[in-house]
Amino acid sequence: MIAKALHMIAGDEGFRPQAYRDSLGLLTIGYGFMIDPDHPGAIEMPEHVAWLWLSDIVNRRANDLDAAIPWWRRLSETRQAALLDMAYQLGVAGLLKFTHMLDALRQDQFEEAGKHARDSLWYRQTPQRAERIIRILEGTQNA
């Protein structure tokens, strides 16, 4: 019965992967999930759903990095995790703008990569997160 209702509702609502305004002008996403913060009927995202969403995005970012800079897979797992953190925050296109940092990483020049990463708007905007990630890239901190 639940499965049948799920299929009926999904068909009636339709799926929209991006937020949109419904017929009442309320912010909605997915299968009609009303997320408008100004409306008392807005749903809350359960943490396990957020974790699934995060996992999906990180996996897609990893696939995008595989296509853009396949050499990144030869880095240590902690350095790969640090690059994925950056790719999540900045998008893969944003990460790829760190050409000097990436060139240094590709050549195993980890301190040099850190210098280039610190010389960025990203570092100035999110210094604590950036510094933690840079230390992981340099090999002076674990993930």
MMTF fields as JSON, N, C-alpha, C and O atoms, coordinates in Angstrom:
{
  "mmtfVersion": "1.0.0",
  "mmtfProducer": "UNKNOWN",
  "numBonds": 571,
  "numAtoms": 572,
  "numGroups": 143,
  "numChains": 1,
  "numModels": 1,
  "chainsPerModel": [1],
  "groupsPerChain": [143],
  "chainIdList": ["A"],
  "bondAtomList": [4, 2, 8, 6, 12, 10, 16, 14, 20, 18, 24, 22, 28, 26, 32, 30, 36, 34, 40, 38, 44, 42, 48, 46, 52, 50, 56, 54, 60, 58, 64, 62, 68, 66, 72, 70, 76, 74, 80, 78, 84, 82, 88, 86, 92, 90, 96, 94, 100, 98, 104, 102, 108, 106, 112, 110, 116, 114, 120, 118, 124, 122, 128, 126, 132, 130, 136, 134, 140, 138, 144, 142, 148, 146, 152, 150, 156, 154, 160, 158, 164, 162, 168, 166, 172, 170, 176, 174, 180, 178, 184, 182, 188, 186, 192, 190, 196, 194, 200, 198, 204, 202, 208, 206, 212, 210, 216, 214, 220, 218, 224, 222, 228, 226, 232, 230, 236, 234, 240, 238, 244, 242, 248, 246, 252, 250, 256, 254, 260, 258, 264, 262, 268, 266, 272, 270, 276, 274, 280, 278, 284, 282, 288, 286, 292, 290, 296, 294, 300, 298, 304, 302, 308, 306, 312, 310, 316, 314, 320, 318, 324, 322, 328, 326, 332, 330, 336, 334, 340, 338, 344, 342, 348, 346, 352, 350, 356, 354, 360, 358, 364, 362, 368, 366, 372, 370, 376, 374, 380, 378, 384, 382, 388, 386, 392, 390, 396, 394, 400, 398, 404, 402, 408, 406, 412, 410, 416, 414, 420, 418, 424, 422, 428, 426, 432, 430, 436, 434, 440, 438, 444, 442, 448, 446, 452, 450, 456, 454, 460, 458, 464, 462, 468, 466, 472, 470, 476, 474, 480, 478, 484, 482, 488, 486, 492, 490, 496, 494, 500, 498, 504, 502, 508, 506, 512, 510, 516, 514, 520, 518, 524, 522, 528, 526, 532, 530, 536, 534, 540, 538, 544, 542, 548, 546, 552, 550, 556, 554, 560, 558, 564, 562, 568, 566],
  "bondOrderList": [1, 1, 1, 1, 1, 1, 1, 1, 1, 1, 1, 1, 1, 1, 1, 1, 1, 1, 1, 1, 1, 1, 1, 1, 1, 1, 1, 1, 1, 1, 1, 1, 1, 1, 1, 1, 1, 1, 1, 1, 1, 1, 1, 1, 1, 1, 1, 1, 1, 1, 1, 1, 1, 1, 1, 1, 1, 1, 1, 1, 1, 1, 1, 1, 1, 1, 1, 1, 1, 1, 1, 1, 1, 1, 1, 1, 1, 1, 1, 1, 1, 1, 1, 1, 1, 1, 1, 1, 1, 1, 1, 1, 1, 1, 1, 1, 1, 1, 1, 1, 1, 1, 1, 1, 1, 1, 1, 1, 1, 1, 1, 1, 1, 1, 1, 1, 1, 1, 1, 1, 1, 1, 1, 1, 1, 1, 1, 1, 1, 1, 1, 1, 1, 1, 1, 1, 1, 1, 1, 1, 1, 1],
  "groupList": [{"groupName": "MET", "atomNameList": ["N", "CA", "C", "O"], "elementList": ["N", "C", "C", "O"], "formalChargeList": [0, 0, 0, 0], "bondAtomList": [1, 0, 2, 1, 3, 2], "bondOrderList": [1, 1, 2], "singleLetterCode": "M", "chemCompType": "L-PEPTIDE LINKING"}, {"groupName": "ILE", "atomNameList": ["N", "CA", "C", "O"], "elementList": ["N", "C", "C", "O"], "formalChargeList": [0, 0, 0, 0], "bondAtomList": [1, 0, 2, 1, 3, 2], "bondOrderList": [1, 1, 2], "singleLetterCode": "I", "chemCompType": "L-PEPTIDE LINKING"}, {"groupName": "ALA", "atomNameList": ["N", "CA", "C", "O"], "elementList": ["N", "C", "C", "O"], "formalChargeList": [0, 0, 0, 0], "bondAtomList": [1, 0, 2, 1, 3, 2], "bondOrderList": [1, 1, 2], "singleLetterCode": "A", "chemCompType": "L-PEPTIDE LINKING"}, {"groupName": "LYS", "atomNameList": ["N", "CA", "C", "O"], "elementList": ["N", "C", "C", "O"], "formalChargeList": [0, 0, 0, 0], "bondAtomList": [1, 0, 2, 1, 3, 2], "bondOrderList": [1, 1, 2], "singleLetterCode": "K", "chemCompType": "L-PEPTIDE LINKING"}, {"groupName": "LEU", "atomNameList": ["N", "CA", "C", "O"], "elementList": ["N", "C", "C", "O"], "formalChargeList": [0, 0, 0, 0], "bondAtomList": [1, 0, 2, 1, 3, 2], "bondOrderList": [1, 1, 2], "singleLetterCode": "L", "chemCompType": "L-PEPTIDE LINKING"}, {"groupName": "HIS", "atomNameList": ["N", "CA", "C", "O"], "elementList": ["N", "C", "C", "O"], "formalChargeList": [0, 0, 0, 0], "bondAtomList": [1, 0, 2, 1, 3, 2], "bondOrderList": [1, 1, 2], "singleLetterCode": "H", "chemCompType": "L-PEPTIDE LINKING"}, {"groupName": "GLY", "atomNameList": ["N", "CA", "C", "O"], "elementList": ["N", "C", "C", "O"], "formalChargeList": [0, 0, 0, 0], "bondAtomList": [1, 0, 2, 1, 3, 2], "bondOrderList": [1, 1, 2], "singleLetterCode": "G", "chemCompType": "PEPTIDE LINKING"}, {"groupName": "ASP", "atomNameList": ["N", "CA", "C", "O"], "elementList": ["N", "C", "C", "O"], "formalChargeList": [0, 0, 0, 0], "bondAtomList": [1, 0, 2, 1, 3, 2], "bondOrderList": [1, 1, 2], "singleLetterCode": "D", "chemCompType": "L-PEPTIDE LINKING"}, {"groupName": "GLU", "atomNameList": ["N", "CA", "C", "O"], "elementList": ["N", "C", "C", "O"], "formalChargeList": [0, 0, 0, 0], "bondAtomList": [1, 0, 2, 1, 3, 2], "bondOrderList": [1, 1, 2], "singleLetterCode": "E", "chemCompType": "L-PEPTIDE LINKING"}, {"groupName": "PHE", "atomNameList": ["N", "CA", "C", "O"], "elementList": ["N", "C", "C", "O"], "formalChargeList": [0, 0, 0, 0], "bondAtomList": [1, 0, 2, 1, 3, 2], "bondOrderList": [1, 1, 2], "singleLetterCode": "F", "chemCompType": "L-PEPTIDE LINKING"}, {"groupName": "ARG", "atomNameList": ["N", "CA", "C", "O"], "elementList": ["N", "C", "C", "O"], "formalChargeList": [0, 0, 0, 0], "bondAtomList": [1, 0, 2, 1, 3, 2], "bondOrderList": [1, 1, 2], "singleLetterCode": "R", "chemCompType": "L-PEPTIDE LINKING"}, {"groupName": "PRO", "atomNameList": ["N", "CA", "C", "O"], "elementList": ["N", "C", "C", "O"], "formalChargeList": [0, 0, 0, 0], "bondAtomList": [1, 0, 2, 1, 3, 2], "bondOrderList": [1, 1, 2], "singleLetterCode": "P", "chemCompType": "L-PEPTIDE LINKING"}, {"groupName": "GLN", "atomNameList": ["N", "CA", "C", "O"], "elementList": ["N", "C", "C", "O"], "formalChargeList": [0, 0, 0, 0], "bondAtomList": [1, 0, 2, 1, 3, 2], "bondOrderList": [1, 1, 2], "singleLetterCode": "Q", "chemCompType": "L-PEPTIDE LINKING"}, {"groupName": "TYR", "atomNameList": ["N", "CA", "C", "O"], "elementList": ["N", "C", "C", "O"], "formalChargeList": [0, 0, 0, 0], "bondAtomList": [1, 0, 2, 1, 3, 2], "bondOrderList": [1, 1, 2], "singleLetterCode": "Y", "chemCompType": "L-PEPTIDE LINKING"}, {"groupName": "SER", "atomNameList": ["N", "CA", "C", "O"], "elementList": ["N", "C", "C", "O"], "formalChargeList": [0, 0, 0, 0], "bondAtomList": [1, 0, 2, 1, 3, 2], "bondOrderList": [1, 1, 2], "singleLetterCode": "S", "chemCompType": "L-PEPTIDE LINKING"}, {"groupName": "THR", "atomNameList": ["N", "CA", "C", "O"], "elementList": ["N", "C", "C", "O"], "formalChargeList": [0, 0, 0, 0], "bondAtomList": [1, 0, 2, 1, 3, 2], "bondOrderList": [1, 1, 2], "singleLetterCode": "T", "chemCompType": "L-PEPTIDE LINKING"}, {"groupName": "VAL", "atomNameList": ["N", "CA", "C", "O"], "elementList": ["N", "C", "C", "O"], "formalChargeList": [0, 0, 0, 0], "bondAtomList": [1, 0, 2, 1, 3, 2], "bondOrderList": [1, 1, 2], "singleLetterCode": "V", "chemCompType": "L-PEPTIDE LINKING"}, {"groupName": "TRP", "atomNameList": ["N", "CA", "C", "O"], "elementList": ["N", "C", "C", "O"], "formalChargeList": [0, 0, 0, 0], "bondAtomList": [1, 0, 2, 1, 3, 2], "bondOrderList": [1, 1, 2], "singleLetterCode": "W", "chemCompType": "L-PEPTIDE LINKING"}, {"groupName": "ASN", "atomNameList": ["N", "CA", "C", "O"], "elementList": ["N", "C", "C", "O"], "formalChargeList": [0, 0, 0, 0], "bondAtomList": [1, 0, 2, 1, 3, 2], "bondOrderList": [1, 1, 2], "singleLetterCode": "N", "chemCompType": "L-PEPTIDE LINKING"}],
  "groupTypeList": [0, 1, 2, 3, 2, 4, 5, 0, 1, 2, 6, 7, 8, 6, 9, 10, 11, 12, 2, 13, 10, 7, 14, 4, 6, 4, 4, 15, 1, 6, 13, 6, 9, 0, 1, 7, 11, 7, 5, 11, 6, 2, 1, 8, 0, 11, 8, 5, 16, 2, 17, 4, 17, 4, 14, 7, 1, 16, 18, 10, 10, 2, 18, 7, 4, 7, 2, 2, 1, 11, 17, 17, 10, 10, 4, 14, 8, 15, 10, 12, 2, 2, 4, 4, 7, 0, 2, 13, 12, 4, 6, 16, 2, 6, 4, 4, 3, 9, 15, 5, 0, 4, 7, 2, 4, 10, 12, 7, 12, 9, 8, 8, 2, 6, 3, 5, 2, 10, 7, 14, 4, 17, 13, 10, 12, 15, 11, 12, 10, 2, 8, 10, 1, 1, 10, 1, 4, 8, 6, 15, 12, 18, 2],
  "groupIdList": [1, 2, 3, 4, 5, 6, 7, 8, 9, 10, 11, 12, 13, 14, 15, 16, 17, 18, 19, 20, 21, 22, 23, 24, 25, 26, 27, 28, 29, 30, 31, 32, 33, 34, 35, 36, 37, 38, 39, 40, 41, 42, 43, 44, 45, 46, 47, 48, 49, 50, 51, 52, 53, 54, 55, 56, 57, 58, 59, 60, 61, 62, 63, 64, 65, 66, 67, 68, 69, 70, 71, 72, 73, 74, 75, 76, 77, 78, 79, 80, 81, 82, 83, 84, 85, 86, 87, 88, 89, 90, 91, 92, 93, 94, 95, 96, 97, 98, 99, 100, 101, 102, 103, 104, 105, 106, 107, 108, 109, 110, 111, 112, 113, 114, 115, 116, 117, 118, 119, 120, 121, 122, 123, 124, 125, 126, 127, 128, 129, 130, 131, 132, 133, 134, 135, 136, 137, 138, 139, 140, 141, 142, 143],
  "secStructList": [7, 2, 2, 2, 2, 2, 2, 2, 2, 2, 2, 2, 2, 7, 7, 3, 3, 3, 3, 3, 3, 7, 6, 6, 1, 7, 3, 3, 3, 3, 6, 6, 3, 3, 7, 7, 6, 6, 1, 6, 6, 7, 7, 7, 7, 7, 2, 2, 2, 2, 2, 2, 2, 2, 2, 2, 2, 2, 2, 2, 2, 2, 2, 2, 2, 2, 2, 2, 7, 4, 4, 4, 4, 4, 1, 7, 2, 2, 2, 2, 2, 2, 2, 2, 2, 2, 2, 2, 2, 2, 2, 2, 2, 2, 2, 2, 6, 7, 2, 2, 2, 2, 2, 2, 2, 2, 6, 6, 7, 2, 2, 2, 2, 2, 2, 2, 2, 2, 1, 1, 2, 2, 2, 2, 2, 1, 2, 2, 2, 2, 2, 2, 2, 2, 2, 2, 2, 2, 6, 1, 1, 7, 7],
  "xCoordList": [0.82, 0.0, 0.87, 0.598, 1.918, 2.808, 3.49, 3.569, 3.986, 4.672, 3.737, 4.141, 2.485, 1.508, 1.257, 1.205, 1.1, 0.884, 2.095, 1.939, 3.291, 4.509, 4.517, 4.797, 4.209, 4.192, 3.094, 3.3, 1.937, 0.856, 1.259, 1.093, 1.787, 2.173, 3.293, 3.25, 4.298, 5.4, 4.891, 5.351, 3.952, 3.376, 2.573, 2.633, 1.813, 1.01, 1.876, 1.627, 2.884, 3.719, 4.743, 5.029, 5.296, 6.403, 7.676, 7.621, 8.798, 10.084, 10.756, 10.861, 11.211, 11.968, 13.261, 13.204, 14.409, 15.666, 16.127, 16.995, 15.576, 15.969, 14.773, 13.621, 15.07, 14.0, 13.215, 13.777, 11.913, 11.027, 9.872, 9.662, 9.13, 7.925, 6.732, 6.528, 5.951, 4.779, 3.646, 3.833, 2.474, 1.342, 0.886, 0.22, 1.234, 0.902, 2.059, 1.965, 3.147, 4.308, 5.225, 6.094, 5.045, 5.858, 7.084, 7.002, 8.208, 9.456, 9.338, 9.009, 9.611, 9.384, 10.541, 11.211, 10.778, 11.828, 11.433, 10.566, 12.076, 11.871, 10.472, 9.989, 9.831, 8.457, 7.464, 6.667, 7.507, 6.565, 6.87, 5.965, 8.138, 8.507, 8.572, 9.469, 7.637, 7.587, 8.635, 8.588, 9.568, 10.688, 10.715, 11.693, 9.664, 9.609, 9.746, 8.876, 10.824, 11.055, 10.011, 9.882, 9.265, 8.265, 6.89, 5.934, 6.776, 5.495, 5.52, 6.445, 4.517, 4.526, 4.438, 4.762, 4.022, 3.919, 5.188, 5.207, 6.248, 7.489, 8.058, 8.047, 8.556, 9.154, 10.561, 11.207, 11.007, 12.394, 13.108, 12.52, 14.36, 15.117, 15.702, 16.496, 15.331, 15.943, 17.43, 17.843, 18.225, 19.668, 20.059, 20.99, 19.369, 19.75, 19.504, 20.221, 18.51, 18.25, 19.34, 19.835, 19.703, 20.781, 22.084, 22.851, 22.331, 23.549, 23.542, 24.576, 22.396, 22.29, 22.555, 23.248, 22.006, 22.178, 23.647, 24.208, 24.259, 25.679, 26.515, 27.416, 26.23, 26.973, 26.868, 27.858, 25.673, 25.464, 26.282, 26.934, 26.253, 26.992, 28.491, 29.183, 28.999, 30.44, 30.86, 31.922, 30.046, 30.371, 30.392, 31.25, 29.45, 29.445, 30.668, 31.253, 31.058, 32.262, 33.502, 34.381, 33.573, 34.707, 34.761, 35.837, 33.622, 33.577, 34.01, 34.713, 33.595, 33.994, 35.5, 36.14, 36.065, 37.516, 38.245, 39.296, 37.699, 38.296, 38.415, 39.418, 37.384, 37.381, 38.319, 38.986, 38.372, 39.127, 40.614, 41.464, 40.928, 42.318, 42.536, 42.647, 42.597, 42.661, 43.837, 43.769, 44.894, 46.061, 45.76, 46.534, 44.657, 44.358, 44.191, 44.368, 43.85, 43.638, 44.946, 44.902, 46.086, 47.348, 47.781, 48.722, 47.096, 47.372, 46.88, 46.085, 47.362, 46.887, 45.39, 44.826, 44.756, 43.315, 42.978, 41.957, 43.818, 43.516, 43.622, 42.831, 44.583, 44.676, 43.507, 42.977, 43.108, 41.924, 40.698, 39.895, 40.563, 39.425, 39.465, 38.423, 40.653, 40.781, 40.359, 39.661, 40.779, 40.366, 38.867, 38.237, 38.293, 36.836, 36.119, 35.067, 36.681, 36.101, 36.096, 35.097, 37.221, 37.281, 36.288, 35.607, 36.207, 35.3, 33.843, 33.008, 33.539, 32.181, 31.879, 30.82, 32.812, 32.592, 32.596, 31.76, 33.541, 33.759, 33.173, 33.098, 32.759, 32.415, 33.704, 34.772, 33.608, 34.802, 35.382, 36.6, 34.519, 35.012, 35.795, 36.82, 35.33, 36.043, 37.377, 38.375, 37.404, 38.659, 39.665, 40.852, 39.212, 40.114, 40.772, 41.76, 40.237, 40.858, 42.138, 42.914, 42.361, 43.567, 44.689, 45.246, 45.005, 45.93, 47.322, 47.918, 47.844, 49.191, 49.208, 50.147, 48.173, 48.089, 48.005, 48.693, 47.164, 46.991, 48.268, 48.629, 48.959, 50.235, 51.238, 51.95, 51.293, 52.208, 51.83, 52.708, 50.548, 50.114, 50.483, 50.939, 50.283, 50.584, 52.073, 52.453, 52.905, 54.349, 54.824, 56.023, 53.877, 54.183, 54.927, 55.713, 54.682, 55.259, 54.187, 53.536, 54.034, 52.897, 52.981, 51.962, 54.167, 54.301, 54.011, 53.355, 54.495, 54.237, 52.73, 52.193, 52.064, 50.613, 49.923, 48.993, 50.377, 49.804, 49.981, 49.062, 51.15, 51.393, 50.393, 49.801, 50.215, 49.28, 47.842, 47.084, 47.468, 46.104, 45.858, 44.764, 46.875, 46.718, 46.608, 46.076, 47.102, 47.052, 45.789, 45.86, 44.637, 43.381, 42.242, 42.29, 41.236, 40.016, 39.358, 38.836, 39.375, 38.829, 39.429, 38.713, 40.739, 41.414, 40.973, 40.756, 40.844, 40.432, 38.97, 38.617, 38.127, 36.707, 36.412, 35.537, 37.117, 36.875, 38.211, 38.623, 38.882, 40.254, 40.401, 41.375, 39.489, 39.65, 39.509, 40.332, 38.467, 38.271, 39.423, 39.977, 39.777, 40.852, 42.173, 42.89, 42.493, 43.758, 43.793, 44.822, 42.685, 42.627, 42.856, 43.622, 42.201, 42.353, 43.783, 44.361, 44.345, 45.71, 46.704, 47.625, 46.519, 47.423, 47.325, 48.317, 46.139, 45.99, 46.738, 47.447, 46.581, 47.289, 48.799, 49.531, 49.259, 50.7, 51.213, 52.413, 50.304, 50.695, 51.034, 51.645, 50.64, 50.947, 49.762, 49.871, 48.639, 47.447, 46.683, 46.66, 46.063, 45.202, 43.787, 43.371, 43.057, 41.673, 40.803, 39.602],
  "yCoordList": [-1.189, 0.0, 1.26, 2.199, 1.287, 2.452, 2.639, 3.758, 1.54, 1.626, 2.17, 2.988, 1.715, 2.19, 3.685, 4.438, 4.112, 5.528, 6.359, 7.451, 5.852, 6.572, 6.828, 7.942, 5.795, 5.949, 6.905, 7.69, 6.841, 7.762, 9.206, 10.09, 9.43, 10.791, 11.31, 12.451, 10.464, 10.887, 11.262, 12.241, 10.494, 10.816, 12.098, 12.89, 12.3, 13.515, 14.763, 15.801, 14.646, 15.805, 16.092, 17.25, 15.028, 15.199, 15.53, 16.01, 15.273, 15.516, 16.735, 16.866, 17.625, 18.81, 18.83, 19.002, 18.66, 18.586, 19.922, 19.952, 21.003, 22.316, 22.999, 22.737, 23.87, 24.603, 25.441, 25.996, 25.517, 26.287, 26.81, 26.372, 27.745, 28.268, 27.472, 27.371, 26.912, 26.136, 27.076, 28.29, 26.503, 27.307, 28.348, 29.317, 28.162, 29.156, 30.113, 30.996, 29.921, 30.79, 30.355, 31.119, 29.138, 28.648, 27.907, 27.165, 28.117, 27.463, 25.961, 25.518, 25.18, 23.744, 23.07, 23.697, 21.792, 21.026, 19.553, 19.126, 18.789, 17.338, 16.962, 17.433, 16.119, 15.679, 16.541, 16.024, 17.833, 18.726, 18.99, 19.305, 18.866, 19.146, 20.649, 21.308, 21.188, 22.621, 22.971, 22.491, 23.803, 24.167, 25.654, 26.158, 26.346, 27.796, 28.096, 27.716, 28.773, 28.997, 29.893, 29.886, 30.662, 31.567, 30.923, 31.592, 29.643, 28.971, 27.912, 27.101, 27.909, 26.961, 25.491, 24.616, 25.192, 23.809, 23.28, 22.155, 24.08, 23.649, 22.418, 22.306, 21.5, 20.296, 20.605, 21.555, 19.789, 19.837, 18.654, 17.584, 18.835, 17.744, 16.885, 17.379, 15.625, 14.744, 14.57, 14.602, 14.389, 14.308, 13.149, 13.285, 12.008, 10.874, 11.185, 10.68, 12.002, 12.414, 13.385, 13.296, 14.299, 15.238, 14.484, 14.83, 13.442, 12.639, 11.932, 11.875, 11.396, 10.757, 11.771, 11.469, 12.958, 14.014, 14.427, 14.571, 14.615, 14.958, 13.862, 14.16, 12.612, 11.491, 11.489, 11.271, 11.732, 11.771, 12.879, 12.66, 14.057, 15.19, 14.921, 15.177, 14.415, 14.142, 13.081, 13.201, 12.055, 11.039, 11.634, 11.288, 12.526, 13.179, 14.076, 14.138, 14.779, 15.616, 14.749, 15.135, 13.585, 12.68, 12.231, 12.195, 11.894, 11.501, 12.653, 12.441, 13.864, 15.032, 15.272, 15.643, 15.058, 15.196, 14.108, 14.364, 12.902, 11.821, 12.229, 11.946, 12.892, 13.314, 14.502, 14.568, 15.43, 16.668, 16.526, 17.015, 15.864, 15.722, 14.292, 14.085, 13.32, 11.925, 11.598, 10.625, 12.374, 12.136, 12.299, 11.834, 12.946, 13.202, 11.904, 11.895, 10.797, 9.513, 8.896, 7.988, 9.356, 8.811, 9.497, 9.047, 10.585, 11.234, 10.338, 9.422, 10.615, 9.861, 10.074, 11.048, 9.148, 9.274, 10.565, 11.186, 10.985, 12.225, 13.432, 14.368, 13.424, 14.546, 14.513, 15.56, 13.322, 13.219, 13.772, 14.496, 13.424, 13.925, 15.444, 16.095, 16.015, 17.468, 18.123, 19.137, 17.549, 18.101, 17.972, 18.864, 16.871, 16.726, 17.751, 18.26, 18.058, 19.099, 20.43, 21.149, 20.747, 21.983, 21.946, 22.936, 20.803, 20.687, 20.802, 21.315, 20.329, 20.476, 21.948, 22.452, 22.623, 24.019, 24.945, 25.842, 24.725, 25.654, 25.178, 25.937, 23.916, 23.299, 22.864, 23.409, 21.892, 21.419, 22.531, 22.694, 23.294, 24.404, 25.402, 25.92, 25.673, 26.58, 26.013, 26.732, 24.73, 24.09, 24.127, 24.354, 23.91, 23.872, 25.226, 25.299, 26.281, 27.604, 27.725, 28.661, 26.787, 26.778, 26.075, 25.077, 26.615, 25.931, 25.756, 24.686, 26.786, 26.672, 25.658, 24.872, 25.678, 24.716, 23.294, 22.393, 23.105, 21.775, 21.299, 20.127, 22.211, 21.838, 21.387, 20.402, 22.106, 21.738, 20.385, 19.563, 20.144, 18.848, 17.717, 16.657, 17.95, 16.921, 16.556, 15.423, 17.529, 17.308, 16.954, 16.963, 16.643, 16.295, 17.409, 17.139, 18.637, 19.806, 20.365, 21.369, 19.686, 19.947, 21.291, 21.963, 21.69, 23.004, 24.113, 25.099, 23.957, 24.94, 25.025, 26.115, 23.884, 23.863, 24.667, 25.425, 24.502, 25.249, 26.748, 27.515, 27.174, 28.613, 29.175, 30.232, 28.459, 28.937, 28.959, 29.874, 27.969, 27.925, 29.065, 29.628, 29.397, 30.495, 31.858, 32.807, 31.948, 33.196, 33.212, 33.259, 33.172, 33.079, 33.761, 33.939, 34.131, 34.675, 33.617, 33.952, 32.362, 31.254, 31.255, 31.117, 31.41, 31.41, 32.605, 32.474, 33.754, 34.962, 34.88, 35.414, 34.219, 34.139, 33.08, 33.282, 31.961, 30.866, 30.395, 29.26, 31.25, 30.942, 29.696, 28.962, 29.432, 28.256, 26.961, 26.053, 26.89, 25.693, 25.545, 24.457, 26.633, 26.592, 26.166, 25.338, 26.713, 26.365, 24.883, 24.228, 24.355, 22.925, 22.083, 21.12, 22.436, 21.691, 21.803, 20.814, 22.988, 23.191, 22.364, 21.771, 22.324, 21.511, 20.033, 19.307, 19.594, 18.207, 18.018, 17.028, 18.958, 18.87, 18.888, 18.19, 19.676, 19.765, 18.524, 18.25, 17.786, 16.598, 16.859, 16.017, 18.033, 18.377, 18.15, 18.364, 17.719, 17.45, 16.305, 16.175, 15.479, 14.406, 14.906, 15.885, 14.218, 14.605, 14.357, 14.626],
  "zCoordList": [0.0, 0.0, 0.0, -0.749, 0.839, 0.887, -0.463, -0.969, -1.053, -2.344, -3.419, -4.245, -3.405, -4.396, -4.205, -5.178, -2.953, -2.67, -3.086, -3.634, -2.831, -3.232, -4.732, -5.173, -5.519, -6.974, -7.433, -8.358, -6.792, -7.142, -6.854, -7.695, -5.664, -5.262, -6.157, -6.617, -6.404, -7.263, -8.652, -9.24, -9.174, -10.476, -10.462, -11.402, -9.382, -9.281, -9.097, -9.71, -8.254, -7.94, -9.026, -9.331, -9.611, -10.542, -9.77, -8.638, -10.382, -9.733, -10.326, -11.546, -9.464, -9.884, -9.057, -7.839, -9.688, -8.942, -8.377, -7.504, -8.847, -8.35, -7.704, -8.051, -6.765, -6.081, -7.089, -8.033, -6.867, -7.745, -6.907, -5.775, -7.47, -6.818, -7.345, -8.555, -6.428, -6.845, -7.252, -7.331, -7.509, -7.999, -6.983, -7.348, -5.721, -4.687, -4.413, -3.561, -5.151, -4.963, -3.835, -3.416, -3.336, -2.221, -2.749, -3.728, -2.093, -2.487, -2.25, -1.15, -3.305, -3.313, -4.039, -4.86, -3.739, -4.415, -4.425, -3.663, -5.292, -5.321, -5.768, -6.798, -4.993, -5.275, -4.507, -3.724, -4.724, -4.076, -2.609, -1.836, -2.216, -0.827, -0.634, -1.16, 0.11, 0.351, 1.397, 2.53, 1.003, 1.874, 2.188, 2.741, 1.845, 2.062, 3.556, 4.34, 3.96, 5.394, 6.055, 7.279, 5.264, 5.824, 5.955, 6.346, 5.636, 5.695, 6.797, 6.849, 7.676, 8.798, 8.371, 9.174, 7.162, 6.71, 6.06, 5.562, 6.06, 5.412, 6.104, 7.33, 5.281, 5.852, 6.354, 5.912, 7.275, 7.725, 7.104, 6.945, 6.756, 6.174, 7.288, 8.089, 7.356, 8.353, 8.056, 6.896, 9.093, 8.904, 7.994, 7.2, 8.09, 7.232, 5.756, 4.893, 5.46, 4.081, 3.628, 2.504, 4.504, 4.179, 3.934, 3.035, 4.746, 4.571, 3.209, 2.544, 2.789, 1.472, 0.358, -0.614, 0.506, -0.478, -0.553, -1.639, 0.61, 0.67, 0.014, -0.771, 0.323, -0.259, -1.774, -2.472, -2.276, -3.726, -4.366, -5.387, -3.78, -4.342, -4.309, -5.295, -3.206, -3.09, -4.108, -4.718, -4.296, -5.308, -6.712, -7.524, -6.997, -8.315, -8.482, -9.564, -7.398, -7.461, -7.713, -8.483, -7.069, -7.284, -8.747, -9.344, -9.316, -10.731, -11.629, -12.616, -11.292, -12.08, -11.978, -12.962, -10.788, -10.628, -11.408, -11.996, -11.415, -12.207, -13.674, -14.329, -14.177, -15.579, -15.815, -16.848, -14.872, -15.068, -14.738, -15.483, -13.632, -13.195, -12.666, -11.458, -13.571, -13.14, -12.22, -11.468, -12.261, -11.411, -9.928, -9.092, -9.586, -8.181, -7.398, -6.18, -8.081, -7.413, -6.902, -6.071, -7.367, -6.861, -5.561, -4.907, -5.187, -3.909, -2.764, -2.975, -1.567, -0.401, -0.23, -0.727, 0.482, 0.714, 1.439, 1.144, 2.385, 3.112, 2.19, 2.305, 1.284, 0.324, -0.655, -1.026, -1.072, -1.933, -1.209, -1.796, 0.067, 0.851, 0.941, 0.865, 1.102, 1.18, -0.138, -0.131, -1.26, -2.552, -2.755, -3.323, -2.295, -2.396, -1.538, -1.924, -0.376, 0.479, -0.266, -0.268, -0.898, -1.685, -2.846, -3.115, -3.534, -4.676, -4.24, -4.985, -3.042, -2.524, -2.254, -2.626, -1.61, -1.243, -2.458, -2.562, -3.376, -4.486, -5.81, -6.776, -5.845, -7.114, -7.796, -7.516, -8.683, -9.376, -10.24, -10.31, -10.894, -11.718, -10.87, -11.314, -9.674, -8.78, -8.343, -8.305, -8.013, -7.621, -8.762, -8.53, -9.976, -11.123, -11.399, -12.13, -10.824, -10.974, -10.146, -10.338, -9.23, -8.411, -9.186, -8.728, -10.362, -11.273, -10.665, -10.794, -10.008, -9.425, -8.283, -8.16, -7.455, -6.366, -6.919, -6.441, -7.92, -8.498, -9.186, -9.081, -9.896, -10.52, -9.465, -9.66, -8.35, -7.273, -6.679, -6.417, -6.465, -5.936, -6.89, -6.463, -8.175, -9.171, -9.135, -9.434, -8.766, -8.702, -7.284, -7.007, -6.394, -4.999, -4.263, -3.355, -4.646, -3.966, -3.028, -3.317, -1.911, -1.039, -0.317, -0.152, 0.112, 0.752, -0.249, 0.085, -1.464, -2.523, -2.807, -3.001, -2.829, -3.043, -1.944, -2.217, -0.706, 0.41, 0.247, 0.532, -0.209, -0.428, -1.426, -1.206, -2.517, -3.55, -3.04, -3.362, -2.257, -1.728, -0.74, -0.693, 0.041, 1.003, 0.314, 0.89, -0.897, -1.647, -2.513, -3.742, -1.844, -2.593, -1.846, -0.629, -2.593, -2.009, -1.12, -0.057, -1.529, -0.741, 0.662, 1.653, 0.735, 2.035, 2.879, 4.084, 2.25, 2.991, 3.443, 4.494, 2.66, 2.997, 4.05, 4.892, 4.022, 4.973, 5.552, 5.312, 6.304, 6.726, 7.589, 7.422, 8.491, 9.35, 8.556, 8.675, 7.753, 6.929, 5.941, 5.782, 5.285, 4.296, 4.928, 4.365, 6.072, 6.734, 7.098, 6.933, 7.588, 7.916, 6.666, 6.699, 5.572, 4.319, 3.8, 3.349, 3.861, 3.375, 4.183, 3.621, 5.487, 6.311, 5.957, 6.018, 5.591, 5.137, 3.821, 3.644, 2.905, 1.624, 1.826, 1.124, 2.773, 3.055, 3.791, 3.798, 4.403, 5.149, 6.591, 7.249, 7.103, 8.494, 9.43, 10.637, 8.877, 9.685, 9.041, 7.817, 9.862, 9.354, 9.175, 9.793, 8.319, 8.056, 9.263, 9.224]
}
